[in-house]
Coordinates of C-alpha atoms in Angstrom, one line a residue:
M1 CA 114.1 -6.2 -117.4
H2 CA 113.5 -2.3 -117.4
L3 CA 110.2 -0.8 -116.5
E4 CA 108.9 2.7 -116.7
R5 CA 108.5 4.4 -113.3
N6 CA 104.8 5.1 -114.1
S7 CA 104.2 1.4 -114.4
L8 CA 105.8 0.8 -111.0
S9 CA 104.1 3.6 -109.2
A10 CA 100.7 2.2 -109.9
P11 CA 99.3 -1.0 -111.6
S12 CA 97.6 -0.3 -114.9
A13 CA 93.9 0.1 -115.0
Q14 CA 93.6 -3.1 -117.0
T15 CA 95.5 -5.2 -114.4
Q16 CA 93.5 -3.7 -111.6
S17 CA 90.2 -4.5 -113.2
S18 CA 91.1 -8.1 -114.2
G19 CA 89.4 -9.5 -111.1
L20 CA 91.5 -12.7 -111.0
E21 CA 95.1 -11.7 -110.6
G22 CA 96.6 -10.0 -107.7
L23 CA 99.6 -7.6 -108.3
I24 CA 102.2 -6.4 -105.9
T25 CA 105.4 -4.4 -106.4
T26 CA 108.1 -4.4 -103.7
L27 CA 111.5 -3.0 -103.1
E28 CA 114.4 -5.5 -102.8
D29 CA 114.0 -5.5 -99.0
G30 CA 110.4 -6.5 -99.4
T31 CA 108.8 -3.1 -98.7
I32 CA 105.5 -2.9 -100.6
L33 CA 105.2 -0.1 -103.1
H34 CA 101.9 -0.8 -104.6
L35 CA 99.2 -3.6 -104.7
N36 CA 95.8 -3.8 -106.5
E37 CA 92.4 -4.6 -104.9
R38 CA 92.5 -8.2 -106.0
A39 CA 95.8 -8.6 -104.1
C40 CA 94.2 -7.1 -101.0
E41 CA 91.1 -9.3 -101.4
L42 CA 93.2 -12.5 -101.8
L43 CA 95.6 -11.7 -99.0
A44 CA 93.0 -10.1 -96.7
L45 CA 95.0 -6.8 -96.6
E46 CA 94.0 -3.1 -96.6
I47 CA 95.9 -0.9 -99.1
K48 CA 96.4 1.9 -96.7
D49 CA 97.8 -0.5 -94.1
A50 CA 100.0 -2.5 -96.5
K51 CA 101.9 0.3 -98.3
G52 CA 105.3 0.9 -96.8
K53 CA 105.3 -2.4 -94.9
K54 CA 107.3 -5.4 -95.7
L55 CA 105.4 -8.4 -97.1
H56 CA 106.8 -11.0 -94.8
Q57 CA 105.8 -8.8 -91.8
L58 CA 102.2 -8.8 -92.8
I59 CA 101.8 -12.4 -93.9
T60 CA 103.2 -15.8 -92.9
F61 CA 103.5 -18.0 -95.9
Y62 CA 103.4 -21.8 -95.8
S63 CA 105.1 -24.4 -98.0
S64 CA 102.8 -26.4 -100.3
E65 CA 105.0 -29.5 -99.8
D66 CA 104.7 -30.0 -96.1
V67 CA 102.4 -27.1 -95.0
S68 CA 105.2 -25.7 -92.7
P69 CA 105.5 -21.9 -92.0
L70 CA 108.4 -20.1 -93.9
T71 CA 110.6 -17.4 -92.5
A72 CA 111.4 -14.3 -94.5
E73 CA 114.7 -15.8 -95.6
Q74 CA 112.9 -19.0 -96.7
T75 CA 110.4 -17.2 -99.0
R76 CA 111.0 -17.5 -102.6
F77 CA 110.7 -13.7 -103.0
Q78 CA 113.9 -13.2 -101.2
I79 CA 115.6 -16.1 -103.0
A80 CA 114.4 -14.6 -106.3
L81 CA 116.0 -11.2 -105.5
K82 CA 119.3 -12.8 -104.5
N83 CA 119.4 -15.1 -107.5
N84 CA 118.0 -12.5 -109.9
P85 CA 116.0 -14.9 -112.0
N86 CA 114.0 -13.7 -115.0
D87 CA 110.9 -15.4 -113.8
Q88 CA 109.9 -17.6 -110.8
E89 CA 106.7 -19.6 -110.3
I90 CA 106.1 -20.2 -106.6
I91 CA 103.2 -22.0 -104.8
L92 CA 102.6 -20.7 -101.3
G93 CA 99.7 -20.7 -98.9
I94 CA 98.3 -18.5 -96.2
A95 CA 96.3 -19.6 -93.1
T96 CA 92.6 -18.5 -92.9
G97 CA 91.2 -20.0 -89.7
D98 CA 91.4 -23.8 -89.9
M99 CA 91.8 -23.8 -93.7
F100 CA 94.6 -22.8 -96.1
K101 CA 94.4 -20.7 -99.3
W102 CA 96.9 -21.5 -101.9
F103 CA 98.3 -19.2 -104.6
V104 CA 100.7 -19.5 -107.5
F105 CA 103.1 -16.5 -107.6
H106 CA 105.1 -15.3 -110.6
T107 CA 108.0 -13.0 -109.7
S108 CA 109.9 -10.8 -112.1
P109 CA 112.7 -8.4 -111.1
F110 CA 112.6 -4.8 -112.0
S111 CA 115.0 -1.8 -111.7
E112 CA 114.4 1.9 -111.8
E113 CA 117.2 4.4 -111.2
S114 CA 118.8 3.2 -108.0
N115 CA 115.9 1.0 -106.9
T116 CA 115.5 -2.7 -107.6
G117 CA 112.6 -4.8 -106.6
L118 CA 110.0 -7.5 -107.7
L119 CA 106.8 -7.5 -109.6
I120 CA 104.7 -10.2 -108.0
S121 CA 101.5 -11.5 -109.7
F122 CA 99.5 -14.3 -108.2
I123 CA 96.1 -16.2 -108.6
D124 CA 94.1 -18.4 -106.2
I125 CA 94.6 -22.1 -106.9
S126 CA 93.2 -23.4 -103.6
K127 CA 90.8 -25.8 -105.2
V128 CA 93.5 -27.5 -107.3
I129 CA 95.9 -27.7 -104.5
N130 CA 93.4 -29.1 -102.0
Q131 CA 92.2 -31.7 -104.6
N132 CA 95.8 -32.6 -105.2
H133 CA 96.4 -33.0 -101.4
A134 CA 93.3 -35.2 -101.2
L135 CA 94.5 -37.3 -104.0
K136 CA 97.9 -37.7 -102.4
D137 CA 96.2 -38.7 -99.1
K138 CA 94.0 -41.3 -100.9
Q139 CA 97.1 -42.5 -102.8
Q140 CA 99.0 -42.9 -99.5
Q141 CA 96.0 -44.6 -97.9
L142 CA 95.8 -47.0 -100.8
Q143 CA 99.5 -47.7 -100.7
L144 CA 99.2 -48.4 -97.0
L145 CA 96.2 -50.6 -97.5
V146 CA 97.8 -52.5 -100.3
A147 CA 101.0 -52.9 -98.2
S148 CA 99.0 -54.3 -95.4
L149 CA 97.3 -56.9 -97.5
N150 CA 98.5 -60.4 -98.4
D151 CA 96.4 -60.3 -101.5
L152 CA 97.1 -59.5 -105.2
V153 CA 94.9 -56.9 -106.8
F154 CA 94.6 -56.7 -110.6
E155 CA 92.8 -54.1 -112.7
V156 CA 91.0 -56.1 -115.4
T157 CA 88.9 -54.9 -118.4
D158 CA 85.5 -56.3 -119.2
T159 CA 87.0 -58.6 -121.7
G160 CA 89.4 -60.1 -119.1
V161 CA 92.6 -58.3 -120.0
F162 CA 95.0 -57.5 -117.2
K163 CA 96.0 -53.8 -117.1
N164 CA 97.6 -53.2 -113.8
Y165 CA 98.4 -54.8 -110.4
W166 CA 99.2 -54.0 -106.8
T167 CA 100.6 -56.5 -104.3
N168 CA 102.7 -56.8 -101.2
D169 CA 103.6 -60.3 -102.0
P170 CA 104.7 -60.8 -105.7
G171 CA 105.2 -64.5 -105.1
L172 CA 101.6 -65.1 -104.3
L173 CA 100.7 -66.8 -107.6
F174 CA 102.3 -69.6 -109.4
Y175 CA 104.2 -67.1 -111.7
P176 CA 105.1 -63.4 -111.4
P177 CA 102.1 -60.9 -111.7
E178 CA 103.8 -58.8 -114.4
E179 CA 103.5 -61.7 -116.8
F180 CA 99.7 -61.1 -116.6
L181 CA 99.8 -57.6 -117.9
N182 CA 98.1 -56.9 -121.3
K183 CA 97.2 -60.6 -121.5
S184 CA 93.7 -62.1 -121.4
L185 CA 92.3 -64.6 -119.0
T186 CA 91.8 -67.0 -121.9
E187 CA 95.5 -66.8 -122.8
L188 CA 96.6 -67.6 -119.2
F189 CA 94.1 -70.0 -117.9
P190 CA 92.2 -73.1 -119.1
A191 CA 88.8 -72.4 -120.7
D192 CA 86.9 -74.1 -117.8
L193 CA 88.4 -71.4 -115.5
A194 CA 88.8 -68.4 -117.8
I195 CA 85.3 -68.4 -119.4
P196 CA 83.3 -68.5 -116.1
T197 CA 85.6 -65.7 -114.7
I198 CA 85.0 -63.4 -117.7
Q199 CA 81.2 -64.1 -117.4
L200 CA 81.3 -63.1 -113.7
I201 CA 83.3 -59.9 -114.6
Q202 CA 80.7 -58.9 -117.1
K203 CA 77.9 -59.7 -114.7
S204 CA 79.6 -57.7 -112.0
L205 CA 79.9 -54.6 -114.3
R206 CA 76.3 -55.1 -115.5
L207 CA 74.7 -55.4 -112.0
N208 CA 77.3 -53.3 -110.2
R209 CA 77.7 -56.0 -107.6
E210 CA 80.6 -57.9 -106.1
F211 CA 81.0 -61.6 -106.9
K212 CA 83.3 -64.3 -105.5
M213 CA 84.6 -67.7 -106.7
E214 CA 87.2 -70.2 -105.6
F215 CA 89.5 -72.3 -107.9
Q216 CA 92.3 -74.7 -107.6
S217 CA 95.7 -73.9 -109.2
P218 CA 95.7 -74.9 -112.9
S219 CA 99.5 -75.3 -112.7
E220 CA 100.5 -79.0 -112.5
Q221 CA 103.4 -78.0 -110.1
H222 CA 101.0 -76.3 -107.7
T223 CA 97.8 -78.4 -107.8
D224 CA 97.7 -78.3 -104.0
K225 CA 97.1 -74.5 -104.1
W226 CA 93.7 -73.0 -103.7
Y227 CA 92.7 -69.3 -104.5
S228 CA 89.8 -67.0 -103.9
L229 CA 88.7 -64.4 -106.6
Q230 CA 86.8 -61.3 -105.5
I231 CA 85.4 -59.4 -108.5
K232 CA 84.6 -55.8 -107.6
P233 CA 83.4 -53.0 -110.0
I234 CA 85.7 -50.0 -109.9
H235 CA 83.8 -46.8 -109.1
R236 CA 83.0 -44.5 -112.1
S237 CA 84.4 -47.1 -114.5
Q238 CA 82.3 -48.7 -117.1
N239 CA 84.6 -51.4 -118.2
R240 CA 87.1 -52.0 -115.4
I241 CA 87.0 -54.2 -112.4
A242 CA 89.3 -55.0 -109.5
L243 CA 90.2 -58.7 -109.3
V244 CA 91.4 -59.5 -105.8
V245 CA 93.3 -62.8 -105.6
S246 CA 93.8 -64.5 -102.1
D247 CA 95.7 -67.6 -101.3
I248 CA 93.1 -69.7 -99.3
T249 CA 95.1 -73.0 -99.3
K250 CA 95.4 -73.0 -95.5
Q251 CA 91.8 -72.1 -95.1
I252 CA 90.8 -75.0 -97.4
E253 CA 93.0 -77.4 -95.5
S254 CA 91.6 -76.1 -92.2
T255 CA 88.1 -76.4 -93.4
E256 CA 88.7 -80.0 -94.6
K257 CA 90.2 -80.8 -91.2
I258 CA 87.2 -79.3 -89.5
R259 CA 84.9 -81.3 -91.8
F260 CA 86.8 -84.5 -91.2
N261 CA 86.8 -83.9 -87.4
E262 CA 83.1 -83.1 -87.5
H263 CA 82.5 -86.3 -89.4
K264 CA 84.5 -88.3 -86.9
F265 CA 82.7 -86.7 -84.0
N266 CA 79.3 -87.4 -85.6
Q267 CA 80.2 -91.0 -86.3
A268 CA 81.5 -91.4 -82.7
F269 CA 78.5 -89.5 -81.3
H270 CA 75.7 -91.3 -83.1
F271 CA 77.2 -94.8 -83.4
S272 CA 78.9 -95.1 -80.0
G273 CA 78.2 -97.9 -77.6
L274 CA 78.0 -95.3 -74.9
G275 CA 75.0 -93.0 -74.4
I276 CA 76.2 -89.5 -75.3
A277 CA 74.4 -86.1 -74.8
L278 CA 75.3 -82.5 -75.3
T279 CA 73.8 -80.3 -72.6
N280 CA 73.8 -76.6 -72.0
L281 CA 75.3 -75.2 -68.8
D282 CA 72.0 -75.4 -67.0
G283 CA 71.8 -79.1 -67.7
Y284 CA 69.2 -79.1 -70.5
C285 CA 69.8 -81.7 -73.2
I286 CA 70.7 -80.1 -76.5
E287 CA 71.3 -83.3 -78.5
S288 CA 71.5 -87.1 -77.7
N289 CA 72.3 -90.3 -79.5
H290 CA 70.4 -93.5 -80.0
T291 CA 72.2 -95.4 -77.3
L292 CA 71.1 -93.0 -74.6
T293 CA 67.5 -93.3 -75.7
K294 CA 67.8 -97.1 -75.3
I295 CA 69.4 -96.7 -71.8
L296 CA 66.7 -94.3 -70.5
G297 CA 63.7 -95.3 -72.6
Y298 CA 62.9 -91.7 -73.7
T299 CA 62.9 -90.5 -77.3
Q300 CA 65.4 -87.9 -78.5
E301 CA 62.5 -85.4 -78.7
E302 CA 61.6 -86.1 -75.0
L303 CA 65.2 -85.9 -73.9
S304 CA 65.5 -82.5 -75.6
T305 CA 63.0 -81.0 -73.2
M306 CA 64.5 -82.5 -70.1
K307 CA 67.0 -81.3 -67.6
F308 CA 69.5 -83.9 -66.1
S309 CA 68.2 -83.3 -62.6
H310 CA 64.6 -84.1 -63.7
N311 CA 65.4 -87.8 -64.0
T312 CA 68.3 -88.3 -61.6
H313 CA 67.8 -90.1 -58.3
P314 CA 67.3 -87.5 -55.5
D315 CA 70.2 -88.9 -53.5
D316 CA 72.6 -88.3 -56.5
V317 CA 71.5 -84.8 -57.6
E318 CA 73.5 -82.7 -55.1
R319 CA 76.8 -84.4 -55.8
D320 CA 76.3 -84.1 -59.6
I321 CA 75.4 -80.4 -59.4
E322 CA 78.5 -79.7 -57.2
L323 CA 80.9 -81.4 -59.7
R324 CA 79.2 -79.7 -62.7
R325 CA 79.8 -76.3 -61.1
K326 CA 83.5 -77.0 -60.5
L327 CA 83.7 -78.2 -64.2
I328 CA 82.1 -75.0 -65.5
R329 CA 84.4 -72.8 -63.3
G330 CA 87.4 -74.6 -64.7
E331 CA 88.4 -76.1 -61.3
I332 CA 88.4 -79.6 -62.8
E333 CA 88.8 -80.8 -66.4
T334 CA 86.4 -83.8 -66.2
F335 CA 84.8 -86.1 -63.7
T336 CA 83.2 -89.5 -63.5
I337 CA 80.5 -90.6 -61.1
Q338 CA 78.1 -93.4 -60.6
K339 CA 74.5 -92.3 -60.4
R340 CA 71.0 -93.5 -60.9
Y341 CA 68.8 -92.3 -63.8
R342 CA 65.0 -92.8 -63.7
H343 CA 63.9 -94.9 -66.7
K344 CA 60.8 -93.8 -68.5
L345 CA 59.1 -97.0 -67.1
G346 CA 59.7 -95.7 -63.6
H347 CA 62.6 -97.9 -62.4
Y348 CA 66.1 -96.6 -61.8
V349 CA 69.1 -97.5 -64.0
W350 CA 72.6 -97.4 -62.5
C351 CA 75.0 -95.6 -64.9
S352 CA 78.7 -94.5 -64.9
V353 CA 78.6 -90.9 -66.1
T354 CA 81.7 -89.0 -67.4
I355 CA 81.3 -85.3 -68.1
A356 CA 83.6 -82.7 -69.8
A357 CA 83.2 -79.1 -70.7
V358 CA 83.8 -77.4 -74.1
F359 CA 85.3 -73.9 -73.9
D360 CA 85.6 -71.1 -76.5
N361 CA 88.8 -69.2 -77.4
A362 CA 88.2 -66.8 -74.5
N363 CA 88.0 -69.8 -72.1
A364 CA 84.3 -69.3 -71.6
P365 CA 82.3 -72.5 -71.2
L366 CA 80.0 -73.3 -74.1
F367 CA 78.3 -76.7 -73.3
L368 CA 78.9 -80.1 -71.7
I369 CA 79.6 -83.5 -73.2
V370 CA 78.0 -86.2 -71.1
Q371 CA 78.9 -89.9 -71.7
V372 CA 76.6 -92.5 -70.0
Q373 CA 77.3 -96.2 -69.6
D374 CA 74.7 -98.6 -68.2
I375 CA 76.2 -100.5 -65.3
S376 CA 73.0 -101.9 -63.8
E377 CA 74.0 -105.4 -64.7
S378 CA 77.5 -104.9 -63.2
K379 CA 76.0 -103.5 -60.1
K380 CA 73.7 -106.5 -59.8
N381 CA 76.6 -108.9 -60.3
I382 CA 78.7 -107.0 -57.7
E383 CA 75.8 -107.3 -55.2
I384 CA 75.5 -111.0 -56.0
L385 CA 79.3 -111.4 -55.6
K386 CA 79.1 -109.6 -52.3
R387 CA 76.4 -111.9 -51.0
Q388 CA 78.2 -114.9 -52.3
K389 CA 81.4 -113.7 -50.5
I390 CA 79.5 -113.2 -47.3
E391 CA 77.9 -116.7 -47.7
S392 CA 81.3 -118.2 -48.5
D393 CA 82.9 -116.5 -45.5
L394 CA 80.1 -117.8 -43.3
V395 CA 80.6 -121.3 -44.7
K396 CA 84.3 -121.0 -44.2
M397 CA 83.8 -119.7 -40.7
E398 CA 81.4 -122.6 -39.9
L399 CA 83.8 -125.1 -41.4
E400 CA 86.8 -123.7 -39.4
T401 CA 84.6 -123.7 -36.3
K402 CA 83.5 -127.3 -36.9
V403 CA 87.1 -128.4 -37.6
R404 CA 88.3 -126.8 -34.4
Q405 CA 85.4 -128.3 -32.5
L406 CA 86.2 -131.8 -33.9
E407 CA 89.8 -131.3 -32.8
E408 CA 88.6 -130.3 -29.3
F409 CA 86.2 -133.2 -29.2
T410 CA 89.1 -135.6 -30.2
N411 CA 91.2 -134.1 -27.4
I412 CA 88.3 -134.5 -25.0
L413 CA 88.0 -138.1 -25.9
A414 CA 91.8 -138.6 -25.7
H415 CA 92.2 -136.8 -22.4
N416 CA 88.9 -137.3 -20.4
L417 CA 88.4 -140.9 -21.3
K418 CA 92.0 -142.0 -21.2
G419 CA 92.3 -141.8 -17.3
P420 CA 89.2 -143.9 -16.4
L421 CA 89.7 -146.4 -19.2
S422 CA 93.3 -147.0 -18.3
N423 CA 92.5 -147.4 -14.6
M424 CA 89.7 -149.9 -15.0
P425 CA 91.8 -152.8 -16.5
M426 CA 94.4 -152.3 -13.8
L427 CA 91.8 -152.4 -11.0
I428 CA 90.1 -155.5 -12.5
D429 CA 93.5 -157.3 -12.6
E430 CA 94.2 -156.4 -8.9
L431 CA 90.7 -157.7 -8.0
K432 CA 91.5 -161.0 -9.6
V433 CA 94.7 -161.7 -7.7
S434 CA 93.8 -160.1 -4.4
T435 CA 92.5 -162.3 -1.5
D436 CA 92.2 -159.6 1.1
E437 CA 88.5 -158.5 1.3
A438 CA 89.4 -155.1 2.6
V439 CA 91.8 -154.5 -0.3
K440 CA 89.1 -155.8 -2.7
A441 CA 86.6 -153.4 -1.3
D442 CA 89.0 -150.5 -1.9
F443 CA 89.7 -151.6 -5.5
L444 CA 85.9 -152.0 -6.1
N445 CA 85.4 -148.4 -4.7
L446 CA 88.1 -147.1 -7.1
L447 CA 86.5 -149.0 -9.9
K448 CA 83.2 -147.5 -9.1
I449 CA 84.7 -144.0 -9.1
S450 CA 86.3 -144.6 -12.5
T451 CA 83.1 -145.9 -13.9
E452 CA 81.1 -142.9 -12.6
Q453 CA 83.7 -140.5 -14.1
L454 CA 83.5 -142.4 -17.4
T455 CA 79.7 -142.3 -17.3
E456 CA 79.6 -138.6 -16.5
T457 CA 82.1 -137.8 -19.3
L458 CA 80.1 -139.9 -21.8
H459 CA 76.9 -138.2 -20.7
D460 CA 78.4 -134.7 -21.2
L461 CA 79.8 -135.7 -24.5
G462 CA 76.4 -137.1 -25.4
E463 CA 74.8 -133.8 -24.7
I464 CA 77.4 -132.1 -26.9
L465 CA 76.9 -134.6 -29.7
E466 CA 73.2 -134.1 -29.4
L467 CA 73.7 -130.3 -29.7
R468 CA 76.0 -130.8 -32.7
S469 CA 73.5 -133.1 -34.5
N470 CA 70.5 -130.8 -33.9
K471 CA 69.7 -129.8 -37.4
S472 CA 66.1 -128.8 -36.7
L473 CA 67.0 -125.4 -35.2
V474 CA 64.1 -123.0 -35.7
F475 CA 65.0 -119.3 -36.3
E476 CA 62.4 -116.9 -35.0
D477 CA 61.9 -113.4 -33.9
C478 CA 63.3 -113.3 -30.3
D479 CA 62.5 -110.5 -27.9
F480 CA 65.5 -109.9 -25.6
L481 CA 63.4 -108.6 -22.7
Q482 CA 61.1 -111.6 -22.8
I483 CA 64.1 -114.0 -23.0
F484 CA 65.7 -112.2 -20.1
Y485 CA 62.6 -112.5 -17.9
K486 CA 62.3 -116.2 -18.6
V487 CA 66.0 -116.9 -17.8
K488 CA 65.8 -114.7 -14.7
Q489 CA 63.0 -116.8 -13.2
Q490 CA 65.3 -119.9 -13.4
Y491 CA 67.8 -118.1 -11.0
I492 CA 65.4 -116.1 -8.9
G493 CA 66.3 -118.0 -5.7
E494 CA 70.0 -117.3 -6.1
I495 CA 69.3 -113.7 -7.1
Q496 CA 67.3 -113.1 -3.9
Q497 CA 69.7 -115.1 -1.7
K498 CA 72.7 -113.0 -2.8
N499 CA 70.8 -109.7 -3.1
A500 CA 71.9 -109.4 -6.8
I501 CA 71.1 -106.4 -8.8
I502 CA 70.6 -106.9 -12.6
S503 CA 70.1 -104.0 -15.0
V504 CA 69.2 -104.2 -18.6
E505 CA 69.4 -101.9 -21.6
F506 CA 68.3 -103.5 -24.8
N507 CA 69.0 -100.9 -27.5
V508 CA 68.4 -103.7 -30.0
T509 CA 65.1 -105.1 -28.8
N510 CA 64.7 -108.2 -31.1
I511 CA 66.9 -110.6 -33.0
Y512 CA 66.2 -113.4 -35.5
Y513 CA 67.8 -116.4 -33.8
P514 CA 67.0 -119.9 -32.4
K515 CA 65.3 -119.1 -29.1
I516 CA 66.6 -122.3 -27.4
Y517 CA 70.2 -121.1 -28.1
L518 CA 69.6 -117.5 -27.0
E519 CA 68.0 -118.8 -23.7
S520 CA 71.0 -121.1 -23.1
I521 CA 73.6 -118.4 -23.9
L522 CA 72.0 -115.7 -21.7
G523 CA 71.4 -118.3 -18.9
N524 CA 75.0 -119.5 -18.8
L525 CA 76.4 -116.0 -18.7
I526 CA 74.0 -114.9 -15.9
S527 CA 74.7 -118.1 -14.0
N528 CA 78.5 -117.5 -14.1
S529 CA 78.0 -113.9 -13.0
L530 CA 75.9 -115.0 -10.0
R531 CA 78.1 -118.0 -9.1
F532 CA 81.6 -116.7 -9.1
T533 CA 81.3 -113.8 -6.6
A534 CA 82.9 -112.8 -3.4
S535 CA 80.9 -113.6 -0.2
D536 CA 81.0 -110.1 1.0
K537 CA 79.9 -108.4 -2.2
A538 CA 76.4 -108.4 -3.7
P539 CA 76.5 -109.3 -7.4
C540 CA 75.9 -106.4 -9.8
I541 CA 75.1 -107.5 -13.4
E542 CA 74.6 -105.2 -16.4
I543 CA 73.1 -106.6 -19.6
R544 CA 73.1 -104.5 -22.8
T545 CA 72.5 -104.9 -26.5
S546 CA 73.7 -102.6 -29.3
L547 CA 73.7 -102.6 -33.1
E548 CA 76.9 -103.2 -34.9
E549 CA 77.9 -103.8 -38.5
N550 CA 76.4 -107.1 -39.8
G551 CA 74.9 -108.0 -36.4
T552 CA 74.0 -107.4 -32.8
L553 CA 76.3 -107.2 -29.8
L554 CA 75.3 -108.6 -26.4
T555 CA 77.4 -107.7 -23.3
V556 CA 77.1 -109.1 -19.8
K557 CA 79.2 -107.2 -17.2
D558 CA 79.6 -108.3 -13.6
N559 CA 81.6 -107.3 -10.5
G560 CA 82.6 -110.9 -9.6
L561 CA 85.9 -112.7 -9.0
G562 CA 87.2 -112.1 -12.5
I563 CA 89.7 -114.3 -14.4
N564 CA 93.4 -114.2 -14.7
L565 CA 93.4 -113.9 -18.5
P566 CA 97.2 -114.0 -19.1
K567 CA 97.2 -117.4 -17.4
Y568 CA 93.9 -118.9 -18.5
K569 CA 92.8 -117.1 -21.7
S570 CA 93.7 -120.0 -23.9
Q571 CA 91.7 -122.5 -21.8
L572 CA 88.7 -120.2 -21.1
F573 CA 86.2 -121.8 -23.4
M574 CA 87.6 -125.4 -23.3
F575 CA 85.7 -128.5 -22.1
K576 CA 85.5 -129.0 -18.3
K577 CA 88.0 -126.2 -17.4
V578 CA 87.4 -124.6 -14.0
F579 CA 89.3 -121.5 -12.9
H580 CA 87.9 -121.0 -9.3
R581 CA 88.0 -123.8 -6.7
G582 CA 85.3 -124.2 -4.1
F583 CA 82.4 -123.5 -6.4
E584 CA 80.0 -126.0 -7.8
S585 CA 80.9 -126.1 -11.5
K586 CA 81.4 -128.8 -14.1
G587 CA 83.2 -126.5 -16.6
I588 CA 81.1 -127.1 -19.6
G589 CA 78.8 -124.0 -19.6
L590 CA 81.2 -121.6 -21.4
F591 CA 82.2 -124.5 -23.7
L592 CA 78.6 -125.0 -24.8
T593 CA 78.0 -121.2 -25.0
R594 CA 81.0 -120.7 -27.4
Y595 CA 79.7 -123.6 -29.5
Q596 CA 76.2 -122.2 -29.7
V597 CA 77.5 -118.8 -30.7
E598 CA 80.2 -119.9 -33.2
S599 CA 78.1 -122.6 -34.9
L600 CA 75.9 -119.8 -36.2
G601 CA 78.7 -117.5 -37.3
G602 CA 79.0 -115.5 -34.2
K603 CA 81.9 -114.8 -31.8
I604 CA 82.4 -114.6 -28.1
D605 CA 85.1 -112.8 -26.2
V606 CA 85.9 -111.7 -22.6
Q607 CA 87.6 -108.9 -20.8
S608 CA 88.5 -109.5 -17.2
E609 CA 90.8 -108.9 -14.3
P610 CA 91.0 -110.8 -11.0
N611 CA 88.6 -109.3 -8.3
E612 CA 87.5 -106.6 -10.8
G613 CA 84.8 -108.6 -12.6
S614 CA 84.3 -109.7 -16.2
V615 CA 82.7 -108.4 -19.4
F616 CA 81.5 -111.2 -21.8
S617 CA 80.8 -109.9 -25.4
V618 CA 78.7 -112.0 -27.8
K619 CA 78.5 -110.9 -31.4
F620 CA 75.5 -112.5 -33.1
L621 CA 75.7 -112.7 -36.9
E622 CA 72.0 -112.1 -37.5
R623 CA 70.4 -113.9 -40.3
T624 CA 67.2 -112.9 -42.1

């Protein structure tokens, strides 16, 4: 292309006054020869500052594709000079603060004498470029959004014809989405599905509102599939909607499971044989079943206003609260306790209570499930069984005691009567044949001794039998101190004679017992403590009572001669057994004492060492 020099030296008056197009002429090295006012306005240049300067030194151009700055070698002006094209259309931008201005440049080469260069014309297309960038951004966002969805989006007309689709999962439906294009809903689906859908589409366009519906797959091969349709009007469109299809099969299945589980829970909750309540974390009843109302006597409305501690026995509240706190903190999964609830009528009901906590997905406690079982009858039966066991143990103990006593009585008869009875026939025979009066007198004396021994034994046995047959024992409230004073008076002479010291400490002051037995037991123990003492030592006797499980313990401690227990323990409480010679004793006191104690379910024992004294312990099984 050849231009006149006049045309290069200055732009024409028509071009300068166009007001839209900027014009610049440059040499081949980019040196500006001329530029019009519009060019200066668009590029923010001054004519006097621009002439003689190279264009790329004054302005940094940016690529329209990626908004990156271009070097002089990368600008299309230089490329156009090198390639010498007839015409080039280039879109470039310049930075103006935080914004960009975009221009379309047309370049044409020129030559004049020895100079070559470019004629550059350009106009502002910023609005178009910025709109295009915005559309690209929106398109990219839409693509990203669609790519992130598991749904299928159709563009559908108001008559139900499919025009376009977007999806990240082409296998979402029962056949490929491209088979829907340019087909109507009525062609693809049964009328009972297609017609309501078209009606919703038209209603959505008319009201400019979104609607939603669910349907089961019409395909016989996929009847287990469920889908959700969202019908959304497309902005600025009079006859197009977006039809969003989502596979909700898992949601439906999950919902059905939830409904089934809720149904099971409701059935178990309301028709359970256990009392069940839901309480908040503070213990207030949220909901309760009919069984619980029967156990406690309150209506469901009354229970809904009550806190568990309001009708719990005071002795059971603290333990219950402590376990609930551990449950809420997650330290335990569940707990079961036995506690007493106050019935509406005022009495207490024994219950076995099992409590568990329900937590949310963040492991925060929501509420408590309380299961209550009435065990009052079981508690009553257990108490009855305990009493019956105690009574049976007492009967067993009494029977064992009586059997042992009968055995001892038999041994007494066999041992203590055998000697005198066997001697008497022999002595009588000797008397019959003897003629010597002196010998007869000796035999008669021996016969008298045997008779006296037999009489004494029979008398003692008679007392024992009378004691055994005494069925008219009267139980009464016995005061230990009064009994002691009465017994003490019986031995006051011996106490004064031996300067005996007797101290008492009755921690248990009274006992329900036959007074005649208690006087005899205390009398025999005090008598032994006074009798079997060293001549050079004053008796010191300590008598105490204390409370023990199921009874009262009486101890009588002395500083007397003591007993060699390893040698005599097995014979200690036997009939007519004496362990110290030279003392007036028949040997039946401890025997009678043991019988009186054991016949009423008690026990007697002794601790002793020779010359160190003895401690007799009597355990009374107190009866009420």
